[in-house]
Short mmCIF file of C-alpha atoms in Angstrom, two decimals:
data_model
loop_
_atom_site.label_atom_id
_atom_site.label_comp_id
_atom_site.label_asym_id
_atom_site.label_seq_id
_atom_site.Cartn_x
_atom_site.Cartn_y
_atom_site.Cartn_z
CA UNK F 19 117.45 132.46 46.86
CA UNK F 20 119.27 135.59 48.32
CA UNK F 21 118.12 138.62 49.45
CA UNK F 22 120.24 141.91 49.34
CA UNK F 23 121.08 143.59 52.63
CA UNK F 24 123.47 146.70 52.73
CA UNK F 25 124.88 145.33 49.56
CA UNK F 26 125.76 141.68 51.35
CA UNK F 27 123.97 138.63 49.25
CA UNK F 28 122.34 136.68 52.48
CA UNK F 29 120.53 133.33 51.98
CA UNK F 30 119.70 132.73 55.35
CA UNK F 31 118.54 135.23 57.97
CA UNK F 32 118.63 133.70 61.73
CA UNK F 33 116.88 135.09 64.41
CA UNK F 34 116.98 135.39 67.98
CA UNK F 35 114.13 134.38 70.09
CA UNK F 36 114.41 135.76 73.61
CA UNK F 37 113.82 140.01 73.73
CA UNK F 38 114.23 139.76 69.97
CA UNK F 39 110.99 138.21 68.98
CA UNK F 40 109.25 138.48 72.32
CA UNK F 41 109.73 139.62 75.96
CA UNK F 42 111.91 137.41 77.90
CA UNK F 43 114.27 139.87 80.52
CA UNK F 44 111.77 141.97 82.01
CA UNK F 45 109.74 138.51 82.95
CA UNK F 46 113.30 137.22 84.48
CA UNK F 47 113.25 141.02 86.39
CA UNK F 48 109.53 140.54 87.80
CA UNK F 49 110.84 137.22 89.63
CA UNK F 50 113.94 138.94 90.93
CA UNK F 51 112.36 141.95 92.07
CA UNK F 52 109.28 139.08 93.81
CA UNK F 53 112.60 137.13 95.18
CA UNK F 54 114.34 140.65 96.96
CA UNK F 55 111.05 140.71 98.48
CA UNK F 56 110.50 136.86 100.05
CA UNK F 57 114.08 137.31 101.44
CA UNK F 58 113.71 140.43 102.52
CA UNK F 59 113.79 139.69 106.16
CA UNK F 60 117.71 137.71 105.36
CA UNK F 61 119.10 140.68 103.27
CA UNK F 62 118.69 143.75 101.05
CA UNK F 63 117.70 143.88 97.64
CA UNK F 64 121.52 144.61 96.61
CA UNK F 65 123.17 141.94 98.41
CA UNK F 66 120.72 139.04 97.28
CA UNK F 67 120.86 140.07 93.62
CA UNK F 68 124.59 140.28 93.42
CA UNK F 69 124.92 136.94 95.31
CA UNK F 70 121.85 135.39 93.23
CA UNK F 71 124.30 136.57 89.67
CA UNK F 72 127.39 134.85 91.57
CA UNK F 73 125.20 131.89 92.30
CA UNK F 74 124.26 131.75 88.75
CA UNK F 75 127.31 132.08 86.91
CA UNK F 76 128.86 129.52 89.37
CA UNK F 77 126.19 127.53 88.10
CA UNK F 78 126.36 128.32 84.42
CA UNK F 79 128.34 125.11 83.13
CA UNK F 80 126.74 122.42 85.21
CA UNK F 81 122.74 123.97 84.31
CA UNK F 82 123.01 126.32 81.36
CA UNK F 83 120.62 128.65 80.82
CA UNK F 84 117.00 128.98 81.33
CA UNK F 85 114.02 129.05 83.59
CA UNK F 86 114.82 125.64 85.51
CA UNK F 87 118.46 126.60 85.71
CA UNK F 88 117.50 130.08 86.59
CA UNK F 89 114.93 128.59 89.56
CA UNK F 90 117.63 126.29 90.55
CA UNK F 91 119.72 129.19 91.46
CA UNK F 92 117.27 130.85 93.11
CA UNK F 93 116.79 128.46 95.76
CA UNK F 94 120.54 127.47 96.08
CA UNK F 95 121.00 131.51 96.55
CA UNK F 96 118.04 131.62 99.53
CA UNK F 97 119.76 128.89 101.52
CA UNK F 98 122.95 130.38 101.32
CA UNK F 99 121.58 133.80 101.46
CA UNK F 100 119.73 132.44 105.06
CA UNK F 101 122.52 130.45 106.02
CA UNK F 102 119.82 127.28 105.48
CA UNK F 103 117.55 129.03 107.90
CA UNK F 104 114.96 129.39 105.12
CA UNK F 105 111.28 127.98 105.95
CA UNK F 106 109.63 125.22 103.31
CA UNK F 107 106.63 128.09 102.68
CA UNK F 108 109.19 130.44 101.08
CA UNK F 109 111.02 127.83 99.16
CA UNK F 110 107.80 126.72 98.12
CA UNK F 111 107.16 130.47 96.64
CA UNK F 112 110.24 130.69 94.81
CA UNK F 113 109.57 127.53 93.13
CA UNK F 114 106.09 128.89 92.50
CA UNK F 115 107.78 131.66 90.62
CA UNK F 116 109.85 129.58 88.49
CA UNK F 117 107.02 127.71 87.33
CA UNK F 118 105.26 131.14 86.58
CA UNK F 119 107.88 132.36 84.28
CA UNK F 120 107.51 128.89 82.52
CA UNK F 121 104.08 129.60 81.81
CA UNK F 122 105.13 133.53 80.38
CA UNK F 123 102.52 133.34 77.11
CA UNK F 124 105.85 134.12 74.98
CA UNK F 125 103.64 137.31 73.47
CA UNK F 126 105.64 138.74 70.04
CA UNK F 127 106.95 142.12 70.47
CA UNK F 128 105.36 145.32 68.94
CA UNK F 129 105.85 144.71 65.20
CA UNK F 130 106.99 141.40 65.08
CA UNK F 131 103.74 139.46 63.71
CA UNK F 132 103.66 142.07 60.66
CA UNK F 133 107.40 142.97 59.87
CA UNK F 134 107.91 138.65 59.51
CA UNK F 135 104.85 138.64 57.49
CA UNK F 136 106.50 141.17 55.19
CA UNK F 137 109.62 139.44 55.05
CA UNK F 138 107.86 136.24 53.85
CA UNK F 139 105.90 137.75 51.73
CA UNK F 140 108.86 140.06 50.72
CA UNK F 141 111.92 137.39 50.20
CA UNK F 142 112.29 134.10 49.65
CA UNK F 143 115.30 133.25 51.92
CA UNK F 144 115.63 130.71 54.86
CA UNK F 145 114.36 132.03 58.18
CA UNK F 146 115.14 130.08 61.23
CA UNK F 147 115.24 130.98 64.74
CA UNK F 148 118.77 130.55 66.53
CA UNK F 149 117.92 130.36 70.22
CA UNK F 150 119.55 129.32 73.95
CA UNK F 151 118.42 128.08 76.44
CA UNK F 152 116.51 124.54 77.53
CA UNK F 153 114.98 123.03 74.97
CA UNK F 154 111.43 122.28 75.96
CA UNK F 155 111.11 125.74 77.70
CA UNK F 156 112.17 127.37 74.01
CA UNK F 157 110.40 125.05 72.29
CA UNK F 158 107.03 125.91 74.72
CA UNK F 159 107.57 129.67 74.54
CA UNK F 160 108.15 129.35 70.26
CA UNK F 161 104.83 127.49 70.26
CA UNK F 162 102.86 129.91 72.85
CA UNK F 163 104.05 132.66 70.72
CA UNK F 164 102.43 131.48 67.61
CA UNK F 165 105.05 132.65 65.42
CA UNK F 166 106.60 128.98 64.15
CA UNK F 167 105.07 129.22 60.77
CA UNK F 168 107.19 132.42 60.23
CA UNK F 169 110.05 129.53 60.81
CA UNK F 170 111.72 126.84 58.12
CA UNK F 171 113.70 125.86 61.53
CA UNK F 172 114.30 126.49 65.33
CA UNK F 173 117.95 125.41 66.34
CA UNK F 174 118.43 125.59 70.30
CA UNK F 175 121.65 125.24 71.93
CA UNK F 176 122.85 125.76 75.40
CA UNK F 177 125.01 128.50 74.58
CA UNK F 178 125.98 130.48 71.42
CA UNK F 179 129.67 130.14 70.98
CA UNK F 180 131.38 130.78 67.98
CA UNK F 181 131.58 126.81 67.25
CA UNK F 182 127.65 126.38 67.58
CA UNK F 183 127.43 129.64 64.78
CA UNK F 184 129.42 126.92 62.71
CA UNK F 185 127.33 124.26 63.28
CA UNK F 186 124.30 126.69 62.42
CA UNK F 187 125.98 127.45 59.10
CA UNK F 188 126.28 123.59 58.29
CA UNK F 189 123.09 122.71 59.38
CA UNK F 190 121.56 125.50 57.36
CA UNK F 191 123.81 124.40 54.35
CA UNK F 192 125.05 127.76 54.39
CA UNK F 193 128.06 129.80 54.26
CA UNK F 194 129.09 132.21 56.65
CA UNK F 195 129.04 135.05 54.67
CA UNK F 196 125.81 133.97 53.34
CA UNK F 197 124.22 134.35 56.96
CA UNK F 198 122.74 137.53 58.92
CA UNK F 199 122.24 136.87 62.21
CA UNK F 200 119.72 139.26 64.06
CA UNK F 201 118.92 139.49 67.91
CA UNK F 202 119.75 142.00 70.71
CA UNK F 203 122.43 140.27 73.01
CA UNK F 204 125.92 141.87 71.42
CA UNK F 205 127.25 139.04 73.42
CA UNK F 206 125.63 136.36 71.85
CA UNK F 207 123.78 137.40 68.99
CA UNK F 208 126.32 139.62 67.11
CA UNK F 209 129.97 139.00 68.75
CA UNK F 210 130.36 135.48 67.68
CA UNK F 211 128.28 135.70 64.91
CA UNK F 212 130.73 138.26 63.45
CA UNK F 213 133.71 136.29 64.66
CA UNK F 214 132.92 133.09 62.55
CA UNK F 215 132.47 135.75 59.24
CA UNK F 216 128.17 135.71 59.38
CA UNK F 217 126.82 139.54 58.70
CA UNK F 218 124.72 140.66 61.99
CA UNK F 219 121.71 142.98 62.83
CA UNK F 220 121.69 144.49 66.37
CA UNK F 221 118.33 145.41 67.71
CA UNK F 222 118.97 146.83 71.07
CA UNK F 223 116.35 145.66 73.94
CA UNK F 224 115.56 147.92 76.77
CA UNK F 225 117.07 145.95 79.85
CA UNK F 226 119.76 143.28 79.20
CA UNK F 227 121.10 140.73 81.97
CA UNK F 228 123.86 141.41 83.78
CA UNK F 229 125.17 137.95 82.20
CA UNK F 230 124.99 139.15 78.44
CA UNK F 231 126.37 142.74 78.85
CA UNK F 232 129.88 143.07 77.30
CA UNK F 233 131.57 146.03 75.91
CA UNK F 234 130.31 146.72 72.13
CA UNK F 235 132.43 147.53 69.11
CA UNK F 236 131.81 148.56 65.08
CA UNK F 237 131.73 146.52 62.51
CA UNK F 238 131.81 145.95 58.21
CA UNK F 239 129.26 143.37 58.93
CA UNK F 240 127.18 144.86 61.40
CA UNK F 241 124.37 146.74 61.22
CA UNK F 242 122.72 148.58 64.26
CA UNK F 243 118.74 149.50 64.25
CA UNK F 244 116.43 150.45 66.61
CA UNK F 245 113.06 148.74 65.69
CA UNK F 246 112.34 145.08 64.42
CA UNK F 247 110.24 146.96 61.98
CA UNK F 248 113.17 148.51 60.39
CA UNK F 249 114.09 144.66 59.20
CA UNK F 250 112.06 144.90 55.90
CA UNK F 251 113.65 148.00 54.71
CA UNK F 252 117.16 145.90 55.01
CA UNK F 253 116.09 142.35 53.85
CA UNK F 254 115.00 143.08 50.16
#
């Protein structure tokens, strides 16, 4: 079962989940610009976001990624942001926003619900979402989305290194070369993707965390569009 895309045979297509199949950043931006706010008497907007990213990536071995890890970070930032002078009724409102952003309804982006209803319809390859992040926040958001049946699988990881792209390929009884890979992060979506020999699809989003920004570069195996709905015209 193979599916022709710019002349590559690809068996399995894998697909990112967050700002690929539905809004994740701009949620992320919402609490950030809520959090400038709450610690506005401490510090400006400037200094408490570029303490709050050096807070996070300090944190970014022990906690990974995601909403808990991102809320952790938050209120590790505010104490050291107030020099611990922060009061229990603001700490109590940033964890009420990382429990909001846990509850995000995981809504598909414009033209996501019909181009992956063409595409099954269309092709009979493997479709599987490739996703980071914690697992029962992914898992949540994947449900809340209503897109799983799209799905054959959903493989999470904590972070999307060129070894985990392996370990997709062998759990998907795949070769690389037999695998597109399609999400918006060049970072983590198409860098290592490409590294490990797996054909990519880059699908820009409109804001991108300062975390997943890196400096992008052509490739044979990479394909650039600007709409999920341009994914059916490719996967034939």
């Amino acid at each position: 079962m193979t599916a022709k895309v710019n002349g590559w045979d690809i068996e399995v297509a894998a697909f990112d989940a967050d700002d690929t199949l539905w809004d994740c950043q701009s949620h992320f931006e919402h609490v950030q610009r809520e959090y400038c706010r709450l610690l506005r008497p401490w510090a400006d907007k400037e200094s408490v976001i570029g303490s709050l990213l050096d807070t996070e990536r300090g944190n970014m071995e022990l906690l990974g990624f995601g909403c808990k890890a991102f809320t952790m970070s938050l209120i590790e930032n505010a104490i050291k942001i107030t020099s611990g002078g922060i009061d229990n009724k603001t700490i109590s409102e940033i964890l009420g926003l990382g429990k909001w952003l846990l509850s995000t309804p995981g809504t598909p982006l414009p033209g996501v619900v019909d181009t992956l209803t063409t595409l099954r319809k269309n092709t009979d390859i493997k479709m599987i979402v490739f996703t980071k992040g914690e697992a029962i926040d992914q898992k949540n958001k994947m449900r809340r989305s209503g897109l799983s049946d799209f799905f054959d699988d959903i493989v999470i990881t904590d972070e999307k290194t060129s070894d985990e792209y392996l370990r997709l390929c062998r759990l998907s009884k795949c070769e690389a070369a037999g695998m597109v890979m399609i999400g918006n992060s060049f970072k983590s979506d198409i860098a290592p993707a490409l590294e490990v020999g797996m054909k990519a699809i880059h699908i820009p989003f409109h804001t991108t965390w300062a975390l997943e920004q890196m400096d992008e570069f052509e490739h044979h195996n990479l394909i650039k569009i600007d709409s999920f709905c341009q994914l059916p015209d490719l996967l034939r």
